[in-house]
XYZ file of C-alpha atoms in Angstrom:
739
model
C 16.126 -28.118 -92.083
C 13.326 -30.466 -93.229
C 15.021 -30.927 -96.616
C 18.276 -31.740 -94.842
C 16.597 -34.353 -92.640
C 14.938 -35.933 -95.688
C 18.304 -36.215 -97.442
C 19.817 -37.727 -94.326
C 17.037 -40.293 -93.965
C 17.386 -41.225 -97.651
C 21.128 -41.800 -97.194
C 20.492 -43.840 -94.044
C 17.808 -45.901 -95.742
C 20.067 -46.759 -98.684
C 22.881 -47.757 -96.366
C 20.707 -49.871 -94.081
C 19.310 -51.819 -97.036
C 22.810 -53.142 -97.653
C 23.085 -54.466 -94.104
C 21.864 -57.883 -92.877
C 18.184 -57.700 -91.997
C 17.573 -56.715 -88.385
C 14.476 -55.628 -86.540
C 14.512 -51.854 -86.451
C 13.405 -50.137 -83.238
C 9.978 -48.661 -83.739
C 9.605 -44.913 -83.586
C 6.797 -43.654 -81.341
C 4.250 -41.555 -83.179
C 4.493 -38.819 -80.566
C 8.264 -38.452 -80.826
C 9.327 -34.834 -80.526
C 12.481 -33.287 -81.971
C 15.595 -33.407 -79.770
C 15.888 -30.635 -77.195
C 17.890 -27.573 -78.265
C 21.654 -27.762 -77.990
C 21.904 -25.203 -75.217
C 19.283 -23.640 -72.945
C 19.143 -19.857 -73.120
C 19.194 -18.257 -69.676
C 17.782 -14.807 -69.290
C 20.272 -13.614 -66.677
C 22.306 -10.717 -68.070
C 25.489 -11.479 -66.152
C 27.222 -14.137 -64.086
C 28.150 -13.185 -60.521
C 31.080 -14.790 -58.755
C 30.731 -18.526 -59.260
C 31.038 -19.307 -55.565
C 28.230 -16.961 -54.571
C 25.839 -17.501 -57.445
C 22.895 -19.723 -56.438
C 21.690 -22.637 -58.505
C 18.760 -21.629 -60.661
C 16.559 -24.446 -59.366
C 17.974 -25.216 -55.973
C 16.290 -27.982 -54.002
C 14.858 -26.762 -50.686
C 16.330 -29.745 -48.842
C 19.546 -31.314 -50.172
C 19.149 -35.010 -50.910
C 21.229 -37.507 -48.975
C 21.636 -41.159 -49.808
C 20.936 -43.516 -46.869
C 23.579 -43.368 -44.153
C 26.031 -46.180 -43.525
C 28.568 -46.744 -40.790
C 31.548 -47.957 -42.789
C 33.791 -50.591 -41.257
C 36.850 -49.630 -43.344
C 37.042 -45.836 -43.053
C 39.620 -44.476 -40.561
C 38.654 -42.274 -37.644
C 39.569 -38.588 -38.193
C 39.123 -37.499 -34.573
C 42.720 -37.987 -33.338
C 44.068 -35.307 -35.694
C 41.378 -32.673 -36.285
C 40.447 -30.143 -33.643
C 36.962 -30.832 -32.198
C 35.264 -27.845 -33.912
C 36.312 -29.200 -37.320
C 34.748 -32.606 -36.715
C 31.234 -31.215 -37.015
C 31.778 -30.438 -40.726
C 32.641 -32.656 -43.703
C 36.391 -33.223 -43.878
C 38.757 -33.302 -46.867
C 39.665 -36.734 -48.190
C 42.108 -35.869 -50.999
C 43.891 -32.842 -49.585
C 47.509 -31.759 -49.827
C 47.893 -32.550 -46.107
C 45.962 -35.854 -46.055
C 48.901 -37.841 -44.663
C 48.780 -35.672 -41.539
C 45.337 -37.134 -40.735
C 45.922 -40.826 -41.487
C 47.288 -43.678 -39.366
C 49.978 -42.128 -37.135
C 50.001 -38.884 -39.095
C 53.770 -39.120 -39.477
C 54.224 -39.462 -43.237
C 55.744 -36.440 -44.950
C 53.777 -34.135 -47.239
C 55.203 -31.980 -50.005
C 54.138 -28.414 -49.260
C 56.149 -26.566 -51.879
C 59.054 -25.990 -51.660
C 59.557 -28.225 -48.609
C 58.811 -31.757 -47.571
C 57.293 -31.468 -44.110
C 56.872 -34.238 -41.575
C 55.271 -34.168 -38.156
C 56.129 -36.912 -35.698
C 57.142 -37.404 -32.053
C 55.762 -33.975 -31.097
C 58.068 -32.215 -33.504
C 58.014 -30.890 -37.044
C 60.780 -31.577 -39.549
C 61.366 -29.819 -42.828
C 63.455 -30.799 -45.786
C 64.527 -29.018 -48.936
C 64.443 -32.231 -50.953
C 67.001 -33.771 -53.237
C 65.736 -35.144 -56.518
C 66.505 -38.566 -57.966
C 65.589 -39.717 -61.438
C 65.941 -42.397 -64.057
C 64.231 -43.130 -67.358
C 61.316 -44.619 -65.398
C 60.682 -42.274 -62.477
C 61.478 -39.019 -60.710
C 61.112 -38.597 -56.971
C 62.223 -36.423 -54.069
C 63.639 -37.880 -50.873
C 62.976 -36.742 -47.334
C 65.804 -35.942 -44.929
C 65.296 -34.184 -41.603
C 67.312 -31.116 -42.493
C 65.842 -29.185 -39.561
C 63.528 -30.406 -36.788
C 61.705 -28.000 -34.487
C 60.455 -29.028 -31.064
C 60.158 -27.868 -27.478
C 60.840 -29.811 -24.284
C 57.246 -29.193 -23.233
C 55.976 -30.642 -26.515
C 57.929 -33.847 -26.130
C 56.571 -34.298 -22.603
C 52.986 -33.465 -23.589
C 50.373 -36.102 -22.882
C 49.257 -35.924 -26.516
C 51.792 -37.231 -29.022
C 49.698 -36.149 -32.028
C 49.710 -32.857 -33.784
C 46.343 -31.148 -34.164
C 44.959 -29.725 -37.403
C 43.599 -26.459 -36.048
C 42.337 -25.056 -39.339
C 42.771 -25.513 -43.067
C 42.032 -23.577 -46.217
C 42.530 -24.021 -49.939
C 46.135 -22.826 -49.802
C 47.163 -23.374 -46.191
C 47.092 -25.467 -43.053
C 47.527 -24.511 -39.401
C 49.160 -27.346 -37.489
C 49.505 -27.206 -33.719
C 51.876 -29.287 -31.631
C 50.639 -29.123 -28.053
C 51.081 -27.259 -25.940
C 53.030 -24.308 -27.363
C 53.868 -24.589 -31.078
C 51.676 -23.462 -33.963
C 52.831 -23.790 -37.586
C 51.349 -21.836 -40.478
C 51.974 -24.116 -43.445
C 51.182 -21.990 -46.483
C 51.689 -23.558 -49.886
C 54.419 -21.949 -51.927
C 55.958 -20.056 -49.034
C 59.774 -20.007 -49.065
C 59.556 -19.562 -45.286
C 58.382 -22.061 -42.704
C 56.582 -19.896 -40.138
C 55.629 -20.806 -36.575
C 54.770 -19.132 -33.306
C 55.269 -20.067 -29.700
C 52.114 -19.470 -27.724
C 53.935 -18.869 -24.443
C 57.473 -18.390 -23.281
C 58.983 -21.718 -24.118
C 62.446 -23.129 -24.852
C 63.123 -24.040 -28.475
C 65.125 -26.879 -29.968
C 66.230 -27.011 -33.619
C 68.084 -30.193 -34.481
C 69.432 -31.657 -37.711
C 70.705 -34.987 -39.005
C 73.647 -33.074 -40.470
C 76.521 -31.400 -38.700
C 76.248 -27.678 -38.060
C 79.400 -26.092 -39.449
C 78.641 -22.545 -38.389
C 76.049 -20.281 -36.831
C 76.221 -16.522 -37.427
C 73.817 -14.001 -35.924
C 73.123 -10.302 -36.357
C 73.673 -7.955 -33.402
C 69.996 -7.905 -32.466
C 69.811 -11.735 -32.510
C 66.791 -11.632 -34.856
C 68.551 -13.179 -37.844
C 70.689 -16.306 -37.830
C 72.455 -18.117 -40.685
C 72.991 -21.842 -40.269
C 75.542 -23.635 -42.460
C 75.276 -27.443 -42.569
C 77.805 -29.967 -43.775
C 75.560 -30.998 -46.695
C 76.258 -27.578 -48.275
C 72.878 -26.216 -47.248
C 72.445 -22.775 -45.732
C 69.304 -21.881 -43.817
C 68.280 -18.443 -42.588
C 66.235 -18.007 -39.430
C 64.342 -14.815 -38.569
C 62.613 -14.080 -35.258
C 60.278 -11.339 -34.065
C 62.284 -10.964 -30.839
C 65.866 -11.764 -29.858
C 66.532 -15.485 -30.025
C 69.541 -16.591 -27.985
C 70.765 -19.715 -29.756
C 73.498 -21.973 -28.495
C 75.127 -24.530 -30.763
C 76.344 -28.077 -30.451
C 77.294 -30.434 -33.280
C 73.732 -31.056 -34.509
C 71.554 -28.992 -32.198
C 70.549 -25.384 -31.724
C 68.731 -24.514 -28.528
C 67.305 -21.361 -27.013
C 65.844 -20.491 -23.619
C 62.311 -19.231 -23.230
C 61.067 -17.526 -26.385
C 57.725 -15.988 -27.261
C 57.021 -14.756 -30.758
C 57.245 -15.619 -34.446
C 60.027 -17.589 -36.107
C 60.543 -17.902 -39.869
C 63.015 -20.321 -41.428
C 64.010 -20.403 -45.113
C 66.421 -22.398 -47.210
C 68.858 -20.140 -49.046
C 69.084 -21.477 -52.635
C 71.809 -19.006 -53.654
C 73.725 -16.494 -51.571
C 72.568 -13.634 -53.796
C 68.975 -14.396 -52.706
C 69.679 -13.545 -49.083
C 68.733 -9.908 -49.613
C 65.344 -11.004 -50.997
C 64.658 -13.151 -47.954
C 65.700 -10.291 -45.689
C 63.379 -7.874 -47.431
C 60.281 -10.059 -47.152
C 60.940 -11.783 -43.832
C 58.700 -9.463 -41.792
C 55.421 -10.195 -43.630
C 54.029 -13.684 -43.188
C 50.833 -15.413 -44.379
C 48.722 -17.338 -41.880
C 46.123 -18.657 -44.324
C 45.179 -18.572 -47.994
C 41.938 -18.982 -49.905
C 41.077 -19.466 -53.560
C 37.835 -18.221 -55.088
C 36.219 -18.351 -58.500
C 35.440 -14.707 -59.062
C 34.186 -15.335 -62.600
C 34.247 -18.167 -65.167
C 37.718 -19.333 -66.187
C 39.289 -17.192 -63.481
C 40.690 -18.082 -60.051
C 41.782 -15.605 -57.402
C 44.177 -16.298 -54.529
C 44.030 -14.181 -51.384
C 46.149 -14.560 -48.282
C 45.614 -13.372 -44.744
C 48.906 -11.912 -43.618
C 50.501 -10.502 -40.500
C 53.588 -8.424 -39.816
C 54.510 -5.604 -42.141
C 55.805 -5.108 -45.648
C 55.012 -7.041 -48.806
C 54.134 -10.719 -49.118
C 56.509 -13.062 -50.986
C 55.358 -16.469 -52.210
C 56.433 -18.903 -54.904
C 54.576 -19.786 -58.107
C 54.881 -23.039 -60.031
C 55.145 -23.022 -63.862
C 51.402 -23.250 -64.475
C 50.763 -20.369 -62.085
C 53.216 -18.276 -64.069
C 51.579 -19.199 -67.356
C 48.111 -18.198 -66.119
C 49.003 -15.273 -63.851
C 47.098 -12.210 -65.059
C 49.278 -9.248 -64.113
C 46.643 -6.887 -65.538
C 44.109 -8.053 -62.935
C 46.236 -7.963 -59.800
C 49.035 -5.932 -58.278
C 51.942 -8.380 -58.331
C 55.617 -8.382 -59.186
C 57.352 -11.501 -60.504
C 60.927 -11.983 -59.283
C 62.179 -13.940 -62.290
C 65.588 -14.554 -60.756
C 64.395 -15.768 -57.337
C 63.882 -19.521 -57.744
C 63.534 -22.757 -55.799
C 63.724 -26.253 -57.254
C 60.629 -28.430 -57.386
C 59.503 -31.692 -58.935
C 56.838 -29.608 -60.699
C 59.374 -27.262 -62.260
C 61.093 -24.167 -60.967
C 59.208 -22.162 -58.360
C 59.536 -18.431 -58.946
C 58.995 -15.602 -56.486
C 55.833 -13.496 -56.765
C 55.208 -10.451 -54.576
C 51.599 -9.493 -53.891
C 48.700 -10.002 -51.489
C 46.485 -11.615 -54.118
C 46.883 -13.308 -57.483
C 44.482 -13.703 -60.386
C 44.846 -16.753 -62.632
C 43.055 -16.807 -65.979
C 42.676 -19.739 -68.329
C 41.313 -19.557 -71.857
C 37.641 -20.545 -72.098
C 36.803 -23.990 -73.387
C 33.873 -25.405 -75.307
C 31.454 -27.565 -73.370
C 29.241 -28.911 -76.124
C 27.019 -31.934 -76.551
C 28.256 -32.606 -80.077
C 31.534 -32.409 -81.973
C 33.184 -28.997 -81.929
C 33.876 -28.797 -85.659
C 30.837 -30.704 -86.888
C 30.474 -33.665 -89.267
C 29.962 -33.498 -93.012
C 26.543 -34.727 -94.042
C 28.201 -37.191 -96.420
C 29.225 -39.299 -93.408
C 25.858 -39.351 -91.632
C 24.653 -42.609 -93.176
C 27.930 -44.399 -92.421
C 27.741 -43.398 -88.758
C 24.042 -44.285 -88.621
C 24.863 -47.803 -89.820
C 27.257 -48.250 -86.899
C 24.699 -46.757 -84.539
C 22.062 -49.200 -85.728
C 24.219 -52.109 -84.596
C 25.387 -50.555 -81.337
C 21.929 -49.444 -80.291
C 20.411 -52.838 -81.068
C 22.986 -54.294 -78.706
C 21.687 -52.280 -75.767
C 19.854 -54.218 -73.115
C 19.802 -53.754 -69.347
C 20.627 -57.403 -68.751
C 24.156 -57.380 -70.216
C 25.322 -54.924 -67.506
C 26.294 -57.657 -65.132
C 28.930 -55.716 -63.226
C 28.127 -54.301 -59.806
C 31.218 -52.083 -59.911
C 30.313 -48.396 -59.704
C 33.210 -47.626 -62.073
C 32.505 -50.125 -64.837
C 28.755 -49.654 -64.542
C 29.243 -45.914 -64.939
C 31.347 -46.439 -68.052
C 28.655 -48.594 -69.667
C 25.807 -46.162 -69.129
C 27.981 -43.279 -70.316
C 28.822 -45.317 -73.425
C 25.112 -45.684 -74.135
C 24.538 -41.977 -73.593
C 27.178 -41.229 -76.229
C 25.124 -43.207 -78.752
C 22.134 -40.932 -78.208
C 24.147 -37.756 -78.752
C 25.831 -39.145 -81.861
C 22.417 -40.167 -83.200
C 21.136 -36.668 -82.541
C 24.106 -35.094 -84.291
C 23.727 -37.136 -87.460
C 19.925 -37.008 -87.480
C 19.347 -40.717 -86.798
C 16.489 -40.003 -84.395
C 15.066 -43.526 -84.527
C 17.897 -44.675 -82.243
C 17.130 -42.238 -79.450
C 14.042 -43.909 -77.860
C 15.936 -47.166 -77.382
C 18.837 -45.409 -75.700
C 16.465 -43.390 -73.558
C 14.697 -46.515 -72.284
C 18.036 -48.204 -71.636
C 19.268 -45.268 -69.559
C 15.999 -44.995 -67.645
C 16.169 -48.683 -66.742
C 19.831 -48.677 -65.759
C 20.349 -45.352 -63.952
C 17.234 -45.185 -61.769
C 18.069 -48.257 -59.631
C 21.282 -46.578 -58.431
C 19.435 -43.374 -57.620
C 16.598 -45.193 -55.874
C 18.778 -47.704 -54.016
C 17.092 -50.665 -55.691
C 20.095 -51.954 -57.646
C 21.065 -55.469 -56.598
C 24.601 -55.909 -55.310
C 25.629 -52.308 -54.741
C 24.333 -48.846 -53.888
C 25.358 -45.266 -53.177
C 25.299 -44.489 -49.450
C 26.329 -41.567 -47.244
C 29.242 -41.748 -44.810
C 28.707 -39.237 -41.969
C 32.202 -39.714 -40.493
C 34.059 -37.796 -43.224
C 30.977 -36.580 -45.098
C 30.627 -38.140 -48.522
C 29.188 -40.805 -50.774
C 30.490 -44.358 -50.523
C 29.241 -47.602 -52.035
C 27.733 -50.524 -50.196
C 30.539 -52.768 -51.426
C 33.127 -50.162 -50.508
C 31.775 -49.729 -46.990
C 32.902 -53.222 -46.026
C 35.818 -53.785 -48.413
C 38.408 -51.052 -48.937
C 39.475 -52.652 -52.219
C 35.988 -52.824 -53.723
C 35.058 -50.348 -56.469
C 38.734 -49.373 -56.750
C 38.643 -47.953 -53.233
C 35.584 -45.747 -53.756
C 34.545 -46.569 -50.186
C 37.719 -44.935 -48.868
C 37.244 -41.966 -51.199
C 39.391 -43.050 -54.132
C 38.416 -41.958 -57.657
C 35.158 -40.236 -56.732
C 35.280 -37.846 -59.671
C 35.984 -40.749 -62.059
C 33.033 -42.926 -61.027
C 30.527 -40.156 -60.425
C 31.607 -38.332 -63.576
C 30.406 -41.206 -65.727
C 27.074 -41.263 -63.909
C 26.670 -37.496 -64.322
C 27.338 -37.796 -68.054
C 24.585 -40.361 -68.474
C 22.223 -38.359 -66.256
C 22.917 -35.175 -68.233
C 22.133 -36.854 -71.552
C 19.000 -38.572 -70.260
C 17.751 -35.318 -68.726
C 18.315 -33.628 -72.089
C 16.172 -36.297 -73.757
C 13.630 -36.644 -70.959
C 13.282 -33.463 -68.879
C 10.508 -34.998 -66.756
C 12.847 -37.828 -65.709
C 15.511 -35.247 -64.976
C 13.206 -33.250 -62.720
C 12.273 -36.384 -60.778
C 15.872 -37.368 -60.050
C 17.413 -33.916 -59.850
C 18.034 -34.087 -56.056
C 20.031 -37.302 -56.399
C 21.929 -35.970 -59.402
C 22.924 -32.778 -57.632
C 23.940 -34.693 -54.523
C 26.284 -36.848 -56.610
C 27.729 -33.761 -58.251
C 28.210 -31.995 -54.909
C 30.141 -34.933 -53.503
C 33.188 -33.880 -55.525
C 32.247 -30.372 -56.724
C 30.809 -28.613 -53.681
C 32.187 -25.071 -53.470
C 30.616 -24.241 -50.124
C 32.509 -23.583 -46.922
C 29.517 -23.728 -44.580
C 29.579 -26.037 -41.595
C 26.113 -27.356 -42.436
C 27.177 -28.644 -45.852
C 26.904 -32.364 -46.518
C 30.144 -32.509 -48.490
C 33.662 -31.165 -48.210
C 34.812 -28.374 -50.495
C 36.063 -29.629 -53.893
C 36.908 -33.125 -52.756
C 39.323 -33.960 -55.559
C 40.396 -30.689 -57.164
C 43.579 -29.080 -55.812
C 43.209 -25.323 -56.073
C 46.959 -24.738 -55.774
C 48.173 -27.414 -58.197
C 45.141 -26.754 -60.477
C 44.317 -30.406 -61.075
C 42.649 -33.251 -59.219
C 43.935 -35.994 -56.978
C 42.309 -39.429 -57.142
C 43.606 -41.232 -54.055
C 41.615 -40.938 -50.855
C 42.073 -42.087 -47.276
C 45.227 -44.107 -47.818
C 48.595 -43.076 -46.457
C 51.254 -42.811 -49.169
C 54.875 -41.837 -48.737
C 54.669 -39.713 -51.889
C 51.345 -38.070 -51.029
C 48.273 -37.945 -53.254
C 48.262 -39.221 -56.816
C 46.240 -39.296 -60.008
C 46.484 -41.573 -63.008
C 43.814 -40.547 -65.549
C 43.595 -36.836 -66.310
C 41.046 -37.455 -69.058
C 38.603 -39.050 -66.623
C 39.093 -36.063 -64.328
C 38.298 -33.743 -67.233
C 35.252 -35.891 -67.991
C 33.944 -35.392 -64.454
C 33.869 -31.593 -64.659
C 32.793 -31.606 -68.315
C 29.911 -33.936 -67.424
C 28.871 -31.672 -64.561
C 28.817 -28.745 -67.004
C 26.653 -30.784 -69.396
C 24.324 -31.528 -66.503
C 24.136 -27.783 -65.970
C 23.133 -27.389 -69.611
C 20.424 -30.033 -69.318
C 18.958 -28.357 -66.226
C 19.424 -24.812 -67.500
C 21.776 -24.109 -64.574
C 24.354 -21.540 -65.683
C 26.025 -21.711 -62.288
C 26.874 -25.387 -62.745
C 27.926 -24.805 -66.356
C 30.377 -22.159 -65.152
C 31.829 -24.303 -62.360
C 32.251 -27.416 -64.502
C 33.689 -25.557 -67.479
C 36.190 -23.674 -65.337
C 37.427 -26.747 -63.480
C 37.708 -28.692 -66.745
C 39.755 -25.862 -68.271
C 42.237 -25.828 -65.403
C 42.450 -29.637 -65.378
C 43.303 -29.598 -69.084
C 46.029 -27.013 -68.576
C 47.576 -29.082 -65.786
C 47.420 -32.294 -67.822
C 49.213 -30.635 -70.713
C 51.795 -29.216 -68.327
C 52.672 -32.211 -66.133
C 51.318 -35.425 -67.702
C 52.144 -34.733 -71.367
C 55.916 -35.082 -71.582
C 57.794 -33.180 -74.268
C 61.443 -33.907 -74.940
C 63.693 -30.889 -74.616
C 61.127 -28.882 -72.671
C 63.266 -28.885 -69.528
C 60.480 -29.516 -67.043
C 61.707 -33.051 -66.372
C 65.210 -34.507 -66.540
C 66.444 -35.552 -69.972
C 66.615 -39.255 -69.074
C 62.925 -39.249 -68.187
C 61.648 -36.975 -70.955
C 63.601 -38.874 -73.629
C 61.930 -42.192 -72.754
C 58.411 -41.004 -71.920
C 55.690 -39.067 -73.665
C 53.129 -39.624 -70.957
C 53.406 -39.842 -67.175
C 51.741 -42.966 -65.829
C 50.857 -42.026 -62.251
C 51.626 -38.500 -61.113
C 52.186 -38.174 -57.372
C 52.570 -35.048 -55.306
C 56.200 -36.037 -54.743
C 56.910 -38.447 -57.601
C 56.526 -39.058 -61.347
C 56.073 -42.681 -62.340
C 56.030 -44.275 -65.789
C 54.120 -47.300 -64.498
C 50.369 -47.528 -64.048
C 48.327 -49.015 -61.234
C 47.292 -51.793 -63.608
C 50.149 -52.038 -66.120
C 53.961 -51.846 -66.324
C 55.736 -48.976 -68.111
C 56.250 -51.062 -71.254
C 52.485 -51.115 -71.926
C 52.562 -47.721 -73.554
C 49.219 -48.192 -75.271
C 47.650 -48.331 -71.799
C 49.449 -45.190 -70.721
C 48.114 -43.371 -73.754
C 44.618 -44.820 -73.440
C 44.109 -44.051 -69.767
C 44.871 -40.384 -70.538
C 42.385 -40.328 -73.460
C 39.308 -42.241 -72.314
C 36.438 -41.523 -72.519
C 36.493 -40.218 -76.090
C 34.389 -37.040 -76.106
C 34.125 -33.661 -77.828
C 36.332 -32.172 -75.108
C 39.082 -34.697 -75.905
C 39.902 -32.484 -78.868
C 40.750 -29.659 -76.463
C 42.778 -31.874 -74.134
C 44.906 -32.920 -77.122
C 44.968 -29.610 -78.963
C 48.711 -29.828 -79.634
C 48.763 -31.971 -82.771
C 52.544 -31.879 -82.947
C 52.722 -33.483 -79.528
C 50.073 -36.036 -80.527
C 52.224 -37.117 -83.483
C 55.120 -37.763 -81.113
C 52.826 -39.543 -78.660
C 51.503 -41.911 -81.314
C 55.002 -42.555 -82.685
C 56.195 -43.361 -79.147
C 53.268 -45.727 -78.528
C 53.120 -47.723 -81.770
C 56.036 -50.118 -80.997
C 54.122 -51.394 -77.960
C 51.482 -52.873 -80.282
C 53.963 -55.554 -81.334
C 53.603 -57.163 -77.916
C 51.384 -60.230 -77.779
C 48.075 -59.733 -76.055
C 47.566 -56.002 -76.605
C 43.913 -55.194 -75.915
C 41.738 -54.096 -78.816
C 40.195 -51.387 -76.670
C 43.573 -49.719 -76.083
C 44.319 -49.804 -79.810
C 41.126 -47.872 -80.425
C 42.332 -44.902 -78.384
C 45.675 -44.914 -80.178
C 43.914 -44.802 -83.553
C 41.723 -41.988 -82.255
C 44.836 -39.947 -81.547
C 46.267 -40.756 -84.966
C 43.055 -39.408 -86.503
C 43.972 -35.941 -85.262
C 46.532 -35.710 -88.072
C 45.823 -38.673 -90.410
C 42.132 -39.525 -90.619
C 42.410 -41.991 -93.469
C 45.085 -44.141 -91.840
C 43.218 -44.104 -88.525
C 39.960 -45.087 -90.205
C 41.556 -48.022 -91.969
C 43.052 -49.324 -88.725
C 39.867 -48.725 -86.782
C 37.922 -50.938 -89.168
C 40.181 -53.879 -88.237
C 39.332 -53.726 -84.515
C 37.648 -56.792 -83.081
C 36.506 -55.101 -79.879
C 36.277 -51.840 -77.998
C 36.830 -50.480 -74.521
C 33.745 -50.969 -72.341
C 33.179 -47.228 -72.432
C 33.708 -46.925 -76.169
C 32.060 -48.227 -79.350
C 32.428 -48.433 -83.106
C 29.917 -45.591 -83.417
C 31.944 -43.367 -81.106
C 35.239 -44.031 -82.879
C 33.646 -43.451 -86.267
C 32.033 -40.239 -84.992
C 35.424 -39.086 -83.700
C 37.304 -39.754 -86.924
C 34.623 -38.260 -89.152
C 34.449 -35.100 -87.033
C 38.164 -34.281 -87.337
C 38.869 -30.966 -88.989
C 41.571 -30.586 -91.600
C 44.137 -28.535 -89.690
C 47.908 -28.580 -89.776
C 50.104 -28.760 -86.696
C 50.742 -25.047 -86.582
C 47.069 -24.108 -86.821
C 46.186 -26.635 -84.112
C 48.130 -24.676 -81.534
C 51.021 -25.397 -79.212
C 49.002 -27.295 -76.625
C 49.286 -24.635 -73.951
C 46.303 -22.467 -74.780
C 43.855 -24.732 -72.994
C 42.149 -25.317 -76.321
C 38.665 -24.555 -77.409
C 39.028 -20.824 -77.714
C 38.350 -20.923 -81.450
C 34.982 -22.600 -80.996
C 34.044 -21.676 -77.439
C 30.303 -21.284 -76.983
C 30.406 -20.356 -73.306
C 29.235 -16.826 -73.915
C 26.368 -18.190 -75.996
C 24.644 -19.730 -72.980
C 26.248 -17.723 -70.150
C 26.101 -14.070 -71.186
């Protein structure tokens, strides 16, 4: 090792002599070697992730100073009083039900569901598309209400309870809906004998009932057929657009009939209904769904394409009904019978340095770039008070330290360490001028000082937008600094863990300071970025790569603190996020997931909504393809290699993007990410283009791009995989530090 370091320093010295003379940062005489790559825990096994305690848990969780925000909405009109004593979700699949009037529809697969005017409407949506977008439209196919509900003093629905996979919505005084994600049935109960009304915007062509009046088929003039099941006789009378029944007490289940041959399937599973559903991380890279059910018989639910890809039939007793399908904007939903599912994703590598390594021949070249980038570090140039852009700049600096460590240029590390100490601590101590992290007790989460008075500040961080993006960058810098300076890490560990818990808390306890997994959707298996804003198309997310960075950075923080629990959580969430990005954001022509018009013109979704696919970005039109590529790549990290493990797709992505560079005014920073992708299959061409760049993204650098290109392995498209394996399995070190 000493001989290797001497050779490296000789190469660096020769290279630096050729550069213009600059003052070299002095190396302290007491400098110690960099900390080991991965701490080695002594625990022989990892219990369930959600029950395993942190190895160094703080006795009292840290909270940033409280603030009473002037821009955050009041949750009390929609949540039942017992729920208000705990942190509330701010990016959930039912968020529209708790914002403004609560009357915007939500897509709870396979139905769009809307609650308004003391009634609940459901829609099996139609799908519209062009080369620029895909979306589903809401029509009140069926609306359920009771006369007593419409005359109730409260016009709002009440969120009685919620879980990872379900929501219980009550419409006072007598209706309770069990909205379980992926259920082909809409299920509700009447709490007392009450008349029922089922109306439609269409004309009812026919109503047929079985002799016991517990099954009814409803044919509408839009060619839809719905089947209604009841636990007791339901005496329906029909007018043109209304079905009504006298007093009824019991359970009602309603399902759209996609094909007449599926009626027997609905009949068979109509008597068993789920009332709630939970997801749990039983072990790393594994997620288990369990539903609480009532009635009798077997439980039928629907799985989206990623569920089907990850469903481990060896670990759970399920049967897949390949021919029982519903349409969805996320791809066909397929029937699965079983009380619990187990989803497994391939393990991924969470490493400080490049996965494949860098040849020693390139160390001096990278060190030369590092010399310039590190000399440019100074706390003063960070003039932004934005939590997002500030986070990007400190994470950029942290990258320089890890690159320096990888290539043996240890002289650069003290400068980076001092820079990070000077720039991170003010945010953790509340001494940074112009902005700060604060705690909002109304919903239960971190906001910024700027965001507490201006909903548009910090890209909406104060109304819970983009929390994993902003905090992910901070966690990355904290993880690297803690690796370099364990004493600093111990001092600020409470603040660091509080920031992590804001978006990665797994707890369900009422005394928690943060909601459970603020951004990550345990049914869709990816994150949502939008917060407390009502949108007609539900939640949305633009940058999957920044979402991956958040969980990857949390896992790195686990490495720096020797916390195998946090390593397991972060690695697992990052793995699922990668799978979802490859499934729904990376568009492959001929795949069949999206319509041909859309998949022919797009290789990357811009903004993905719960109920829409958009080629535009929040900050750029569809024609700016280099931005669409870049926002799904940045920040450039070791894990980026796993996110873009399908080299064949990357070739198509680069080919699709290149024409956009002919437009006047294309940013140099965006070009850098395009060249980084090209390096996955043509390092020489990418290197030549990279050397012509006149600037870099504020989270990127010449050193980082050079590190990326020089760490590319020589693999062909076939060896690189098909992009669906999650990536990283070939080099995964998870078992090395989590036995």
